[in-house]
Amino acid sequence: TNILYKTKSSENYNFRISSPELDNEMKIIYSNNSFMVDAYNEIEKLSFINILLNREVNQKHVYLNFMKPIKYYDKFKSLETLANNKIEYSFIEDTISIKKGNYFIIYDLIFPKDFVIKINKGTTLNLNQDISVLIQSELIAQGTKASPIIVKRMGKMPFGSFAINPSNHRNKVKISNFRISGGNQSVLMGTDFTGQFSIHNANVFLNQINVENSSSDDGINIKNSKVSIKNSNFLNNYGDRIDLDYCEGIVFNNNFSYDLVDDSASFNSNRDGVDISGSYIKFENNKFFNFSDKAISIGESSKAYITKSVFKNNNNAIVVKDGSEAYALFNQFEKNNQDYHLFIKKRFYSDPKLYLLELTDENKKLIIDGDISLKSLNQINNDFESVN
């Protein structure tokens, strides 16, 4: 192992990383290896030699993760961030109520843990480049059609993340008539938020929201939560429209799309409408248009029920992979390269399964791993209710 430091000095270590062992099913048994290096220099490059091939391991397979100092905010420092950004608010018992206004946020806005946060209708938060908002408790942000709540970038460059991470998993996040656009992602209080709009560990109710034009991996990322996402639009985000990790709930009557302005420049080859991992989700009455990768991606032992939805002009409409099960019925397919696609991406998962009422000759399917089975409506409904 050779280590190149940013001081341009280097050191060689005679440290051997053995190949991983396999279990009885020939799956990898993962283990950690560690060794000590010079603690006073920052590493710029790690090089490893494959002793069987006697050549250097390609750098694309070598990843460096650095620890960074984390700035924590207690109650008083959190309230200082409101004052520094000239946020007008009032205390009503255990609630901080943000007064209606057009605010320009130039410092990270960190709300304290001890209060419910309410954002009043008609409020606009204009966030400067790389600036983020973190809410650490219950959130009520309910606008109206005439007076929505808006979160947007201040100039041409993206803001960080509008993030919600309650300290209590039972806390509710109720958001309606809400628009967010022009964000990216951020690390706040030691937590990585991978969407311009990120929610962790909550009971989430989203209704009539617009999530658009993000520069992040996900337009909205939700983790470890119960979710109800209804009557909303997820448009023209760089990465996935929605990413649900270890969630359960319903996604109902939403629009997911990407405008095909310039195929060569704008239409990224890795865009999904909804990506779920380790989740249990019912999709009903949704529309998915123009996704260059997957309209719905069901992975990592997820369970999904997909009904009365429209899939048009997608590369793959419904993808089931990595030990997941999906139940699809009464959906419409038009001009997709594949209506159904089954495969294993991560080899330590079992075969995926897809259950249908019927499979017509007009359906386009690609089955690499797993299988498609036909079941009655009663069987599908009973099976889906029983898998949770």
PDB file of N, CA, C and O in Angstrom, residues 270-312:
ATOM      1  N   ASN A 270     -29.489   8.462 -15.915  1.00  0.00           N
ATOM      2  CA  ASN A 270     -29.680   7.763 -14.656  1.00  0.00           C
ATOM      3  C   ASN A 270     -30.769   8.422 -13.821  1.00  0.00           C
ATOM      4  O   ASN A 270     -30.601   8.704 -12.646  1.00  0.00           O
ATOM      5  N   ARG A 271     -31.893   8.703 -14.423  1.00  0.00           N
ATOM      6  CA  ARG A 271     -32.988   9.349 -13.716  1.00  0.00           C
ATOM      7  C   ARG A 271     -34.114   8.348 -13.431  1.00  0.00           C
ATOM      8  O   ARG A 271     -34.533   7.604 -14.312  1.00  0.00           O
ATOM      9  N   ASP A 272     -34.629   8.380 -12.201  1.00  0.00           N
ATOM     10  CA  ASP A 272     -35.774   7.561 -11.813  1.00  0.00           C
ATOM     11  C   ASP A 272     -36.898   8.472 -11.345  1.00  0.00           C
ATOM     12  O   ASP A 272     -36.659   9.559 -10.826  1.00  0.00           O
ATOM     13  N   GLY A 273     -38.136   7.976 -11.518  1.00  0.00           N
ATOM     14  CA  GLY A 273     -39.263   8.693 -10.946  1.00  0.00           C
ATOM     15  C   GLY A 273     -39.307   8.505  -9.446  1.00  0.00           C
ATOM     16  O   GLY A 273     -39.165   9.451  -8.679  1.00  0.00           O
ATOM     17  N   VAL A 274     -39.489   7.254  -9.006  1.00  0.00           N
ATOM     18  CA  VAL A 274     -39.467   6.917  -7.578  1.00  0.00           C
ATOM     19  C   VAL A 274     -38.524   5.737  -7.387  1.00  0.00           C
ATOM     20  O   VAL A 274     -38.589   4.748  -8.115  1.00  0.00           O
ATOM     21  N   ASP A 275     -37.657   5.839  -6.397  1.00  0.00           N
ATOM     22  CA  ASP A 275     -36.717   4.772  -6.051  1.00  0.00           C
ATOM     23  C   ASP A 275     -36.993   4.387  -4.604  1.00  0.00           C
ATOM     24  O   ASP A 275     -36.915   5.226  -3.707  1.00  0.00           O
ATOM     25  N   ILE A 276     -37.360   3.114  -4.359  1.00  0.00           N
ATOM     26  CA  ILE A 276     -37.624   2.690  -2.983  1.00  0.00           C
ATOM     27  C   ILE A 276     -36.667   1.563  -2.597  1.00  0.00           C
ATOM     28  O   ILE A 276     -36.336   0.692  -3.410  1.00  0.00           O
ATOM     29  N   SER A 277     -36.206   1.600  -1.351  1.00  0.00           N
ATOM     30  CA  SER A 277     -35.309   0.576  -0.814  1.00  0.00           C
ATOM     31  C   SER A 277     -35.811   0.172   0.572  1.00  0.00           C
ATOM     32  O   SER A 277     -36.096   1.032   1.404  1.00  0.00           O
ATOM     33  N   GLY A 278     -35.926  -1.125   0.794  1.00  0.00           N
ATOM     34  CA  GLY A 278     -36.354  -1.622   2.099  1.00  0.00           C
ATOM     35  C   GLY A 278     -37.693  -1.066   2.542  1.00  0.00           C
ATOM     36  O   GLY A 278     -37.921  -0.903   3.751  1.00  0.00           O
ATOM     37  N   SER A 279     -38.593  -0.804   1.597  1.00  0.00           N
ATOM     38  CA  SER A 279     -39.828  -0.090   1.902  1.00  0.00           C
ATOM     39  C   SER A 279     -41.075  -0.901   1.526  1.00  0.00           C
ATOM     40  O   SER A 279     -41.001  -1.879   0.774  1.00  0.00           O
ATOM     41  N   TYR A 280     -42.224  -0.443   2.035  1.00  0.00           N
ATOM     42  CA  TYR A 280     -43.526  -1.086   1.821  1.00  0.00           C
ATOM     43  C   TYR A 280     -44.479   0.025   1.389  1.00  0.00           C
ATOM     44  O   TYR A 280     -44.955   0.805   2.208  1.00  0.00           O
ATOM     45  N   ILE A 281     -44.715   0.128   0.078  1.00  0.00           N
ATOM     46  CA  ILE A 281     -45.394   1.301  -0.467  1.00  0.00           C
ATOM     47  C   ILE A 281     -46.523   0.885  -1.409  1.00  0.00           C
ATOM     48  O   ILE A 281     -46.352  -0.001  -2.251  1.00  0.00           O
ATOM     49  N   LYS A 282     -47.658   1.575  -1.278  1.00  0.00           N
ATOM     50  CA  LYS A 282     -48.744   1.441  -2.242  1.00  0.00           C
ATOM     51  C   LYS A 282     -48.737   2.658  -3.161  1.00  0.00           C
ATOM     52  O   LYS A 282     -48.789   3.799  -2.699  1.00  0.00           O
ATOM     53  N   PHE A 283     -48.633   2.408  -4.471  1.00  0.00           N
ATOM     54  CA  PHE A 283     -48.705   3.447  -5.489  1.00  0.00           C
ATOM     55  C   PHE A 283     -50.065   3.360  -6.172  1.00  0.00           C
ATOM     56  O   PHE A 283     -50.428   2.306  -6.693  1.00  0.00           O
ATOM     57  N   GLU A 284     -50.782   4.470  -6.208  1.00  0.00           N
ATOM     58  CA  GLU A 284     -52.092   4.459  -6.848  1.00  0.00           C
ATOM     59  C   GLU A 284     -52.340   5.765  -7.597  1.00  0.00           C
ATOM     60  O   GLU A 284     -52.089   6.852  -7.079  1.00  0.00           O
ATOM     61  N   ASN A 285     -52.817   5.621  -8.845  1.00  0.00           N
ATOM     62  CA  ASN A 285     -53.283   6.765  -9.633  1.00  0.00           C
ATOM     63  C   ASN A 285     -52.183   7.817  -9.850  1.00  0.00           C
ATOM     64  O   ASN A 285     -52.432   9.011  -9.780  1.00  0.00           O
ATOM     65  N   ASN A 286     -50.959   7.343 -10.153  1.00  0.00           N
ATOM     66  CA  ASN A 286     -49.852   8.246 -10.441  1.00  0.00           C
ATOM     67  C   ASN A 286     -49.529   8.254 -11.932  1.00  0.00           C
ATOM     68  O   ASN A 286     -49.895   7.333 -12.665  1.00  0.00           O
ATOM     69  N   LYS A 287     -48.810   9.297 -12.387  1.00  0.00           N
ATOM     70  CA  LYS A 287     -48.397   9.406 -13.788  1.00  0.00           C
ATOM     71  C   LYS A 287     -46.883   9.562 -13.853  1.00  0.00           C
ATOM     72  O   LYS A 287     -46.303  10.377 -13.125  1.00  0.00           O
ATOM     73  N   PHE A 288     -46.257   8.783 -14.748  1.00  0.00           N
ATOM     74  CA  PHE A 288     -44.808   8.786 -14.901  1.00  0.00           C
ATOM     75  C   PHE A 288     -44.463   8.986 -16.377  1.00  0.00           C
ATOM     76  O   PHE A 288     -44.763   8.127 -17.213  1.00  0.00           O
ATOM     77  N   PHE A 289     -43.807  10.109 -16.675  1.00  0.00           N
ATOM     78  CA  PHE A 289     -43.488  10.435 -18.065  1.00  0.00           C
ATOM     79  C   PHE A 289     -41.993  10.739 -18.224  1.00  0.00           C
ATOM     80  O   PHE A 289     -41.394  11.457 -17.424  1.00  0.00           O
ATOM     81  N   ASN A 290     -41.385  10.165 -19.273  1.00  0.00           N
ATOM     82  CA  ASN A 290     -40.078  10.610 -19.798  1.00  0.00           C
ATOM     83  C   ASN A 290     -38.892  10.319 -18.879  1.00  0.00           C
ATOM     84  O   ASN A 290     -37.983  11.147 -18.765  1.00  0.00           O
ATOM     85  N   PHE A 291     -38.842   9.129 -18.290  1.00  0.00           N
ATOM     86  CA  PHE A 291     -37.694   8.798 -17.455  1.00  0.00           C
ATOM     87  C   PHE A 291     -36.709   7.934 -18.226  1.00  0.00           C
ATOM     88  O   PHE A 291     -37.050   6.872 -18.732  1.00  0.00           O
ATOM     89  N   SER A 292     -35.454   8.405 -18.270  1.00  0.00           N
ATOM     90  CA  SER A 292     -34.447   7.740 -19.082  1.00  0.00           C
ATOM     91  C   SER A 292     -33.916   6.475 -18.435  1.00  0.00           C
ATOM     92  O   SER A 292     -33.240   5.682 -19.081  1.00  0.00           O
ATOM     93  N   ASP A 293     -34.217   6.268 -17.137  1.00  0.00           N
ATOM     94  CA  ASP A 293     -33.830   5.017 -16.504  1.00  0.00           C
ATOM     95  C   ASP A 293     -35.087   4.262 -16.080  1.00  0.00           C
ATOM     96  O   ASP A 293     -35.607   3.454 -16.815  1.00  0.00           O
ATOM     97  N   LYS A 294     -35.618   4.552 -14.904  1.00  0.00           N
ATOM     98  CA  LYS A 294     -36.748   3.792 -14.378  1.00  0.00           C
ATOM     99  C   LYS A 294     -37.842   4.722 -13.874  1.00  0.00           C
ATOM    100  O   LYS A 294     -37.547   5.677 -13.146  1.00  0.00           O
ATOM    101  N   ALA A 295     -39.084   4.442 -14.215  1.00  0.00           N
ATOM    102  CA  ALA A 295     -40.195   5.218 -13.656  1.00  0.00           C
ATOM    103  C   ALA A 295     -40.371   4.875 -12.178  1.00  0.00           C
ATOM    104  O   ALA A 295     -40.383   5.749 -11.318  1.00  0.00           O
ATOM    105  N   ILE A 296     -40.507   3.572 -11.868  1.00  0.00           N
ATOM    106  CA  ILE A 296     -40.520   3.099 -10.476  1.00  0.00           C
ATOM    107  C   ILE A 296     -39.445   2.038 -10.333  1.00  0.00           C
ATOM    108  O   ILE A 296     -39.434   1.046 -11.068  1.00  0.00           O
ATOM    109  N   SER A 297     -38.541   2.234  -9.376  1.00  0.00           N
ATOM    110  CA  SER A 297     -37.493   1.263  -9.075  1.00  0.00           C
ATOM    111  C   SER A 297     -37.743   0.686  -7.694  1.00  0.00           C
ATOM    112  O   SER A 297     -37.778   1.419  -6.701  1.00  0.00           O
ATOM    113  N   ILE A 298     -37.928  -0.632  -7.625  1.00  0.00           N
ATOM    114  CA  ILE A 298     -38.282  -1.304  -6.376  1.00  0.00           C
ATOM    115  C   ILE A 298     -37.114  -2.214  -6.008  1.00  0.00           C
ATOM    116  O   ILE A 298     -36.886  -3.228  -6.664  1.00  0.00           O
ATOM    117  N   GLY A 299     -36.354  -1.833  -4.973  1.00  0.00           N
ATOM    118  CA  GLY A 299     -35.138  -2.566  -4.663  1.00  0.00           C
ATOM    119  C   GLY A 299     -34.940  -2.840  -3.192  1.00  0.00           C
ATOM    120  O   GLY A 299     -35.660  -2.346  -2.325  1.00  0.00           O
ATOM    121  N   GLU A 300     -33.936  -3.686  -2.906  1.00  0.00           N
ATOM    122  CA  GLU A 300     -33.477  -3.999  -1.560  1.00  0.00           C
ATOM    123  C   GLU A 300     -34.617  -4.499  -0.673  1.00  0.00           C
ATOM    124  O   GLU A 300     -34.934  -3.925   0.368  1.00  0.00           O
ATOM    125  N   SER A 301     -35.217  -5.594  -1.110  1.00  0.00           N
ATOM    126  CA  SER A 301     -36.261  -6.292  -0.346  1.00  0.00           C
ATOM    127  C   SER A 301     -37.464  -5.412  -0.041  1.00  0.00           C
ATOM    128  O   SER A 301     -38.044  -5.473   1.052  1.00  0.00           O
ATOM    129  N   SER A 302     -37.854  -4.599  -1.001  1.00  0.00           N
ATOM    130  CA  SER A 302     -39.061  -3.779  -0.858  1.00  0.00           C
ATOM    131  C   SER A 302     -40.295  -4.566  -1.272  1.00  0.00           C
ATOM    132  O   SER A 302     -40.214  -5.590  -1.954  1.00  0.00           O
ATOM    133  N   LYS A 303     -41.456  -4.044  -0.858  1.00  0.00           N
ATOM    134  CA  LYS A 303     -42.746  -4.562  -1.295  1.00  0.00           C
ATOM    135  C   LYS A 303     -43.536  -3.383  -1.856  1.00  0.00           C
ATOM    136  O   LYS A 303     -43.626  -2.337  -1.219  1.00  0.00           O
ATOM    137  N   ALA A 304     -44.101  -3.554  -3.050  1.00  0.00           N
ATOM    138  CA  ALA A 304     -44.835  -2.446  -3.671  1.00  0.00           C
ATOM    139  C   ALA A 304     -46.097  -2.963  -4.339  1.00  0.00           C
ATOM    140  O   ALA A 304     -46.113  -4.045  -4.929  1.00  0.00           O
ATOM    141  N   TYR A 305     -47.150  -2.154  -4.232  1.00  0.00           N
ATOM    142  CA  TYR A 305     -48.441  -2.419  -4.876  1.00  0.00           C
ATOM    143  C   TYR A 305     -48.670  -1.236  -5.812  1.00  0.00           C
ATOM    144  O   TYR A 305     -48.732  -0.088  -5.355  1.00  0.00           O
ATOM    145  N   ILE A 306     -48.781  -1.517  -7.104  1.00  0.00           N
ATOM    146  CA  ILE A 306     -48.839  -0.444  -8.106  1.00  0.00           C
ATOM    147  C   ILE A 306     -50.124  -0.607  -8.902  1.00  0.00           C
ATOM    148  O   ILE A 306     -50.321  -1.615  -9.592  1.00  0.00           O
ATOM    149  N   THR A 307     -51.005   0.394  -8.817  1.00  0.00           N
ATOM    150  CA  THR A 307     -52.301   0.253  -9.463  1.00  0.00           C
ATOM    151  C   THR A 307     -52.786   1.571 -10.067  1.00  0.00           C
ATOM    152  O   THR A 307     -52.441   2.653  -9.569  1.00  0.00           O
ATOM    153  N   LYS A 308     -53.544   1.455 -11.150  1.00  0.00           N
ATOM    154  CA  LYS A 308     -54.241   2.582 -11.786  1.00  0.00           C
ATOM    155  C   LYS A 308     -53.294   3.735 -12.104  1.00  0.00           C
ATOM    156  O   LYS A 308     -53.645   4.908 -11.961  1.00  0.00           O
ATOM    157  N   SER A 309     -52.089   3.402 -12.556  1.00  0.00           N
ATOM    158  CA  SER A 309     -51.087   4.411 -12.874  1.00  0.00           C
ATOM    159  C   SER A 309     -50.735   4.368 -14.351  1.00  0.00           C
ATOM    160  O   SER A 309     -50.945   3.360 -15.029  1.00  0.00           O
ATOM    161  N   VAL A 310     -50.200   5.482 -14.849  1.00  0.00           N
ATOM    162  CA  VAL A 310     -49.889   5.636 -16.270  1.00  0.00           C
ATOM    163  C   VAL A 310     -48.377   5.757 -16.437  1.00  0.00           C
ATOM    164  O   VAL A 310     -47.727   6.559 -15.752  1.00  0.00           O
ATOM    165  N   PHE A 311     -47.807   4.978 -17.375  1.00  0.00           N
ATOM    166  CA  PHE A 311     -46.381   4.995 -17.661  1.00  0.00           C
ATOM    167  C   PHE A 311     -46.198   5.269 -19.157  1.00  0.00           C
ATOM    168  O   PHE A 311     -46.627   4.464 -19.988  1.00  0.00           O
ATOM    169  N   LYS A 312     -45.558   6.389 -19.475  1.00  0.00           N
ATOM    170  CA  LYS A 312     -45.435   6.776 -20.877  1.00  0.00           C
ATOM    171  C   LYS A 312     -44.038   7.323 -21.166  1.00  0.00           C
ATOM    172  O   LYS A 312     -43.506   8.140 -20.404  1.00  0.00           O
TER     173      LYS A 312
END
